[in-house]
Coordinates of C-alpha atoms in Angstrom, one line a residue:
M1 CA 17.1 18.0 12.2
T2 CA 18.5 14.8 13.6
P3 CA 21.7 13.8 11.8
T4 CA 22.2 10.5 10.0
T5 CA 25.2 8.6 11.2
I6 CA 27.0 6.4 8.6
T7 CA 29.8 4.1 9.9
A8 CA 32.1 2.2 7.5
Q9 CA 35.2 1.0 9.5
P10 CA 38.4 0.5 7.5
G11 CA 39.1 -3.1 6.7
S12 CA 35.6 -4.3 7.5
P13 CA 32.9 -5.4 5.0
F14 CA 30.1 -3.6 7.0
I15 CA 28.2 -0.3 6.7
E16 CA 25.9 0.9 9.5
V17 CA 23.4 3.7 9.1
V18 CA 21.5 5.1 12.1
R19 CA 18.8 7.8 12.2
D20 CA 16.3 8.8 14.8
F21 CA 12.8 9.9 13.7
D22 CA 9.9 11.8 15.3
A23 CA 7.5 9.0 14.3
T24 CA 6.4 5.6 15.6
P25 CA 7.8 2.2 14.5
A26 CA 4.5 1.5 12.7
Q27 CA 4.8 4.7 10.7
L28 CA 8.4 4.0 9.7
F29 CA 7.7 0.4 8.8
R30 CA 4.8 1.5 6.6
A31 CA 7.0 4.0 4.8
Y32 CA 9.4 1.1 4.0
T33 CA 6.7 -1.4 2.9
D34 CA 4.0 0.7 1.2
P35 CA 5.0 1.0 -2.5
E36 CA 3.5 4.5 -2.9
L37 CA 5.1 5.8 0.2
L38 CA 8.5 4.2 -0.6
T39 CA 8.7 6.1 -3.9
R40 CA 8.4 9.4 -2.0
W41 CA 11.6 9.1 -0.2
L42 CA 14.0 6.4 -1.4
G43 CA 17.0 7.9 -3.3
P44 CA 18.6 11.3 -3.8
R45 CA 16.4 14.3 -4.2
D46 CA 17.3 14.9 -7.8
V47 CA 16.5 11.3 -8.9
G48 CA 13.2 10.0 -10.1
M49 CA 12.1 6.5 -8.9
R50 CA 9.9 3.8 -10.4
L51 CA 9.1 0.5 -8.8
L52 CA 9.2 -2.4 -11.3
E53 CA 8.5 -5.1 -8.7
F54 CA 7.6 -4.9 -5.0
D55 CA 6.4 -7.7 -2.8
P56 CA 7.5 -6.9 0.8
H57 CA 7.1 -10.2 2.5
S58 CA 9.4 -13.1 3.4
G59 CA 10.4 -14.6 0.1
G60 CA 9.2 -11.7 -2.0
G61 CA 11.3 -9.6 -4.3
Y62 CA 11.8 -6.0 -5.4
R63 CA 13.3 -4.2 -8.3
Y64 CA 13.3 -0.4 -9.0
L65 CA 14.8 2.2 -11.3
H66 CA 16.4 5.5 -10.4
R67 CA 16.6 8.0 -13.3
D68 CA 19.0 10.9 -13.2
T69 CA 18.2 14.4 -14.4
D70 CA 20.4 13.7 -17.5
G71 CA 18.4 10.6 -18.3
G72 CA 20.8 8.0 -16.9
E73 CA 19.1 4.9 -15.6
H74 CA 20.2 2.8 -12.6
F75 CA 18.5 -0.5 -11.6
F76 CA 18.5 -2.2 -8.2
H77 CA 16.9 -5.4 -7.0
G78 CA 16.8 -7.9 -4.1
V79 CA 14.9 -10.5 -2.2
F80 CA 13.2 -10.1 1.2
H81 CA 14.4 -12.7 3.6
A82 CA 12.3 -11.7 6.6
V83 CA 9.7 -9.0 7.1
V84 CA 8.5 -8.7 10.7
T85 CA 5.8 -6.0 11.1
N86 CA 7.0 -2.8 12.8
E87 CA 10.2 -4.6 13.9
R88 CA 12.6 -5.7 11.2
I89 CA 13.2 -6.1 7.5
V90 CA 16.0 -8.4 6.2
Q91 CA 16.7 -8.2 2.4
T92 CA 19.4 -8.5 -0.2
F93 CA 20.5 -5.5 -2.2
E94 CA 22.3 -5.5 -5.6
Y95 CA 23.1 -2.7 -8.0
E96 CA 22.8 -4.1 -11.5
G97 CA 25.6 -1.9 -12.6
A98 CA 27.9 -3.9 -10.4
A99 CA 26.3 -7.3 -10.8
G100 CA 27.4 -10.0 -8.3
H101 CA 28.2 -7.6 -5.5
V102 CA 25.2 -8.5 -3.3
S103 CA 24.8 -7.1 0.2
L104 CA 22.6 -8.4 3.0
E105 CA 20.7 -5.5 4.8
T106 CA 18.9 -5.7 8.1
V107 CA 16.7 -2.7 8.9
S108 CA 15.4 -2.5 12.5
F109 CA 12.9 -0.2 14.1
E110 CA 13.6 0.6 17.7
D111 CA 10.8 2.2 19.8
L112 CA 12.1 5.2 21.8
D113 CA 8.9 6.2 23.6
G114 CA 7.2 7.9 20.7
R115 CA 10.3 8.3 18.5
T116 CA 12.0 5.6 16.5
R117 CA 15.6 4.7 15.8
V118 CA 16.0 3.1 12.4
R119 CA 19.3 1.1 12.1
T120 CA 20.4 -0.4 8.8
Q121 CA 23.3 -2.8 8.9
S122 CA 24.7 -4.0 5.6
V123 CA 27.3 -6.7 5.1
Y124 CA 29.1 -7.1 1.7
P125 CA 30.9 -10.1 0.3
S126 CA 34.2 -8.5 0.7
V127 CA 36.0 -5.3 1.9
E128 CA 36.6 -4.4 -1.7
A129 CA 32.9 -4.6 -2.6
R130 CA 32.1 -2.5 0.5
D131 CA 34.7 0.1 -0.5
A132 CA 33.4 0.2 -4.0
M133 CA 29.9 1.0 -2.8
V134 CA 31.3 3.8 -0.5
A135 CA 33.3 5.2 -3.5
S136 CA 30.2 5.2 -5.7
G137 CA 28.6 8.1 -3.9
M138 CA 26.2 6.2 -1.8
E139 CA 26.6 8.5 1.1
R140 CA 24.7 11.4 -0.6
G141 CA 21.9 9.0 -1.6
I142 CA 21.6 7.7 2.0
R143 CA 21.6 11.2 3.6
D144 CA 19.1 12.5 1.1
S145 CA 16.8 9.4 1.6
M146 CA 16.9 9.7 5.4
D147 CA 16.2 13.5 5.3
R148 CA 13.3 12.9 2.9
L149 CA 11.9 10.2 5.1
A150 CA 12.2 12.4 8.2
E151 CA 10.2 15.1 6.3
A152 CA 7.4 12.7 5.5
A153 CA 7.3 10.2 8.4
G154 CA 4.9 11.1 11.2
Q155 CA 3.6 14.2 9.7
P156 CA -0.2 14.7 9.9
G157 CA -0.6 14.9 6.2
T158 CA -3.7 14.4 4.2
S159 CA -5.1 10.8 4.0
R160 CA -4.8 9.0 0.7
V161 CA -7.9 8.0 -1.1
V162 CA -7.5 4.4 -2.2
V163 CA -9.9 2.6 -4.5
D164 CA -9.7 -1.0 -3.5
I165 CA -11.8 -3.6 -5.3
S166 CA -11.8 -7.2 -6.7
M167 CA -12.5 -7.6 -10.4
S168 CA -12.8 -10.3 -13.1
L169 CA -10.4 -10.4 -16.0
D170 CA -13.1 -8.8 -18.2
G171 CA -13.6 -5.9 -15.9
Y172 CA -16.6 -6.8 -13.8
V173 CA -16.8 -6.3 -10.0
T174 CA -20.0 -8.4 -9.6
A175 CA -21.6 -11.2 -11.6
P176 CA -25.1 -10.5 -13.1
G177 CA -28.0 -10.4 -10.6
A178 CA -26.3 -8.4 -7.9
G179 CA -28.5 -7.2 -5.1
P180 CA -29.4 -7.7 -1.4
E181 CA -30.0 -11.4 -2.0
H182 CA -26.8 -11.9 -4.1
G183 CA -24.3 -9.3 -3.1
L184 CA -21.7 -10.4 -5.6
G185 CA -24.2 -11.5 -8.2
I186 CA -25.2 -15.1 -9.0
D187 CA -22.1 -17.2 -8.6
G188 CA -20.0 -14.0 -8.3
E189 CA -18.2 -15.2 -5.1
V190 CA -15.4 -16.5 -7.4
I191 CA -14.2 -12.9 -7.8
H192 CA -13.5 -12.9 -4.0
A193 CA -12.0 -16.4 -3.8
W194 CA -8.8 -14.9 -2.6
V195 CA -10.6 -13.8 0.5
L196 CA -13.1 -16.7 0.8
D197 CA -12.2 -20.3 -0.1
Q198 CA -8.7 -19.9 -1.7
R199 CA -7.0 -17.6 0.8
T200 CA -3.3 -18.2 1.1
P201 CA -1.0 -16.8 3.8
R202 CA 0.0 -14.1 1.3
D203 CA -3.6 -13.2 0.6
A204 CA -4.1 -13.0 4.4
E205 CA -1.2 -10.6 4.8
I206 CA -2.6 -8.4 2.1
L207 CA -6.1 -8.4 3.7
E208 CA -4.7 -7.7 7.1
R209 CA -2.4 -5.0 6.0
S210 CA -5.2 -3.2 4.1
F211 CA -7.5 -3.4 7.1
A212 CA -4.8 -2.0 9.5
D213 CA -4.0 0.9 7.1
T214 CA -7.7 1.9 6.7
G215 CA -9.0 4.8 8.7
A216 CA -12.4 5.3 7.0
V217 CA -14.4 3.7 4.2
I218 CA -16.6 5.1 1.5
M219 CA -19.3 3.0 -0.3
G220 CA -22.3 3.6 -2.4
R221 CA -25.9 3.1 -1.5
N222 CA -26.3 -0.2 -3.5
T223 CA -23.3 -1.6 -1.6
F224 CA -24.8 -0.5 1.7
D225 CA -28.1 -2.1 0.9
V226 CA -26.2 -5.4 0.4
V227 CA -24.0 -5.2 3.5
D228 CA -26.8 -4.0 5.8
G229 CA -29.3 -6.5 4.4
P230 CA -30.2 -9.9 5.9
Q231 CA -27.4 -11.7 4.0
G232 CA -24.8 -9.0 4.7
W233 CA -22.4 -8.0 7.4
S234 CA -22.7 -9.2 11.0
D235 CA -20.8 -8.8 14.3
E236 CA -18.1 -11.2 13.0
V237 CA -18.0 -10.3 9.3
G238 CA -17.7 -6.8 7.9
Y239 CA -15.1 -4.6 6.3
G240 CA -12.1 -6.7 5.8
H241 CA -14.4 -9.8 5.9
D242 CA -13.3 -11.7 9.0
Q243 CA -10.9 -9.1 10.5
D244 CA -11.6 -8.0 14.1
Q245 CA -14.8 -6.0 13.7
S246 CA -14.3 -4.2 17.1
A247 CA -11.5 -2.3 15.3
S248 CA -13.4 -1.7 12.0
P249 CA -13.3 1.8 10.6
P250 CA -16.4 4.1 10.2
V251 CA -18.2 3.8 6.9
F252 CA -19.5 6.8 4.9
V253 CA -22.3 6.0 2.6
L254 CA -23.0 8.1 -0.5
T255 CA -26.8 8.3 -1.0
H256 CA -29.5 10.8 -2.1
T257 CA -31.7 9.8 0.9
P258 CA -30.6 8.1 4.1
P259 CA -32.5 4.9 5.0
D260 CA -35.2 4.9 7.7
K261 CA -33.6 2.0 9.5
V262 CA -30.1 0.7 9.8
R263 CA -29.6 -2.9 10.9
L264 CA -26.0 -2.4 11.9
G265 CA -26.4 0.8 13.8
E266 CA -23.5 3.2 14.3
R267 CA -21.1 1.7 11.8
F268 CA -22.5 3.9 9.0
R269 CA -22.7 7.6 8.4
F270 CA -24.7 9.0 5.4
V271 CA -23.5 11.6 3.0
T272 CA -26.0 13.3 0.7
D273 CA -24.0 16.1 -0.8
G274 CA -21.5 14.4 -3.2
L275 CA -18.2 12.7 -3.7
E276 CA -16.0 15.4 -2.3
S277 CA -18.0 15.9 0.8
A278 CA -17.7 12.2 1.5
I279 CA -13.9 12.5 1.2
D280 CA -13.8 15.4 3.5
Q281 CA -15.8 13.7 6.2
A282 CA -13.9 10.4 5.8
R283 CA -10.6 12.2 6.1
A284 CA -11.6 13.9 9.3
A285 CA -12.3 10.5 10.8
A286 CA -9.3 8.7 9.3
G287 CA -6.5 10.7 10.8
D288 CA -3.3 9.7 8.9
K289 CA -4.7 6.4 7.7
D290 CA -6.2 5.7 4.3
V291 CA -9.7 6.5 3.1
V292 CA -10.7 3.4 1.1
V293 CA -13.4 3.5 -1.5
M294 CA -14.6 -0.2 -1.6
G295 CA -17.6 -0.2 -3.9
G296 CA -19.7 -0.6 -5.7
G297 CA -18.2 -0.4 -9.2
S298 CA -20.1 2.8 -10.1
V299 CA -18.8 4.8 -7.0
C300 CA -15.2 3.5 -7.6
G301 CA -15.4 4.5 -11.2
Q302 CA -16.7 7.9 -10.4
Y303 CA -13.9 8.6 -7.9
L304 CA -11.3 7.6 -10.5
A305 CA -12.9 9.5 -13.3
A306 CA -13.2 12.7 -11.2
G307 CA -9.5 12.6 -10.3
L308 CA -10.3 12.3 -6.6
A309 CA -8.4 9.0 -5.9
D310 CA -4.7 8.7 -5.2
I311 CA -4.2 4.9 -5.4
L312 CA -6.0 2.0 -7.2
R313 CA -5.7 -1.5 -5.9
I314 CA -7.2 -4.2 -8.0
H315 CA -7.5 -7.8 -6.9
L316 CA -7.7 -9.4 -10.4
A317 CA -9.5 -12.8 -10.3
P318 CA -8.6 -15.4 -12.9
V319 CA -12.2 -15.6 -14.2
V320 CA -14.2 -14.2 -17.2
L321 CA -17.8 -13.4 -16.3
G322 CA -19.1 -12.0 -19.5
A323 CA -21.5 -9.6 -17.8
G324 CA -22.2 -7.9 -14.5
T325 CA -21.3 -4.6 -12.9
P326 CA -18.3 -3.0 -14.7
L327 CA -15.6 -1.0 -12.9
F328 CA -15.0 1.1 -16.0
P329 CA -18.3 1.5 -17.9
Q330 CA -18.4 2.7 -21.5
G331 CA -18.4 6.4 -21.9
I332 CA -16.2 7.2 -18.9
P333 CA -15.8 11.0 -19.2
A334 CA -12.0 11.3 -19.0
V335 CA -8.8 9.4 -19.7
V336 CA -7.4 8.1 -16.4
R337 CA -3.7 7.2 -16.4
F338 CA -1.9 5.1 -13.8
E339 CA 1.7 4.3 -12.8
P340 CA 2.3 0.7 -11.6
L341 CA 3.6 0.5 -8.1
G342 CA 3.6 -3.2 -7.4
S343 CA 2.1 -6.6 -8.0
V344 CA 1.7 -9.8 -6.0
S345 CA 0.6 -13.1 -7.5
T346 CA -1.5 -15.7 -5.6
P347 CA -3.7 -18.5 -7.0
G348 CA -6.9 -16.5 -6.3
A349 CA -5.8 -13.1 -7.7
E350 CA -3.2 -10.8 -9.1
H351 CA -3.0 -8.0 -6.5
L352 CA -2.1 -4.9 -8.5
T353 CA -1.3 -1.5 -7.1
Y354 CA -1.3 1.8 -9.1
R355 CA -0.7 5.4 -8.5
V356 CA -3.4 7.5 -10.1
L357 CA -1.7 10.1 -12.3
K358 CA -3.4 13.5 -12.1

């Protein structure tokens, strides 16, 4: 295993941490900026982690909790100053047990022809603050974190199943009247305003990141009938709305009977033998990227109720519809519990990320 090098020169307010990984810069950057992946490796092995806030973009913030085996709790927070995809993250870092001792950290991802050198440079407000951090036992936490990251990064693990859907405040994913003529229901476009007419730069980042992380898509037959219908997807608009459709992932459609004709050709593959078969086929196509269940509400709810989803991402629109297609219908057969991983607020939606507890 490649060793982690930690350098803290006497009389200097700096700490540098260097580690080489058998993974690409894109894989390491994702491990630092995906909330579910971050909680798998950041911190000593014997410490539990919970994210309380996480918005990894320039100007966003984070806050997390480490809980010791004896129940002790330690809180950390900071602000992201710059987040450059696959290249660099600049953020502040503050341990709330030593308030006021704020460091500035720069994490860089250097491409080494298939491997990556991750270099973290931290500068403290004084030599005394730096020395206090060293004396606190931070070395064990850093080495454990880097070892755990090395174990996870670049490994051909099983793709995550992510339910990703926009929803109204009262729990509807379409307005009434949804069908091939009105895919989101009559006047239901307001649920997707964060993608359509109210998209901010932060919304765009979320949309682009989700598209880039998706290796395969699962949808139900009703959703397919909408997107393959005359008012549906096109060469320019598809999964991820207006993302580059030449790079769009394959779509697996759950159905009892495949259609006789498909307007959009080879984008779609039809699965007639159930939820788990669709996951197996989608994972085979996705590689180490996510399998995203995008709709409709019934299919998303079935995956959550069956315990087959790992992550739930809800884009919660600030609107009450009163009726439509619910994400969580009455009579759901099991209690489904979630752990919050992060949230981002924009005018068009609250973007909420949860881990599905199984």
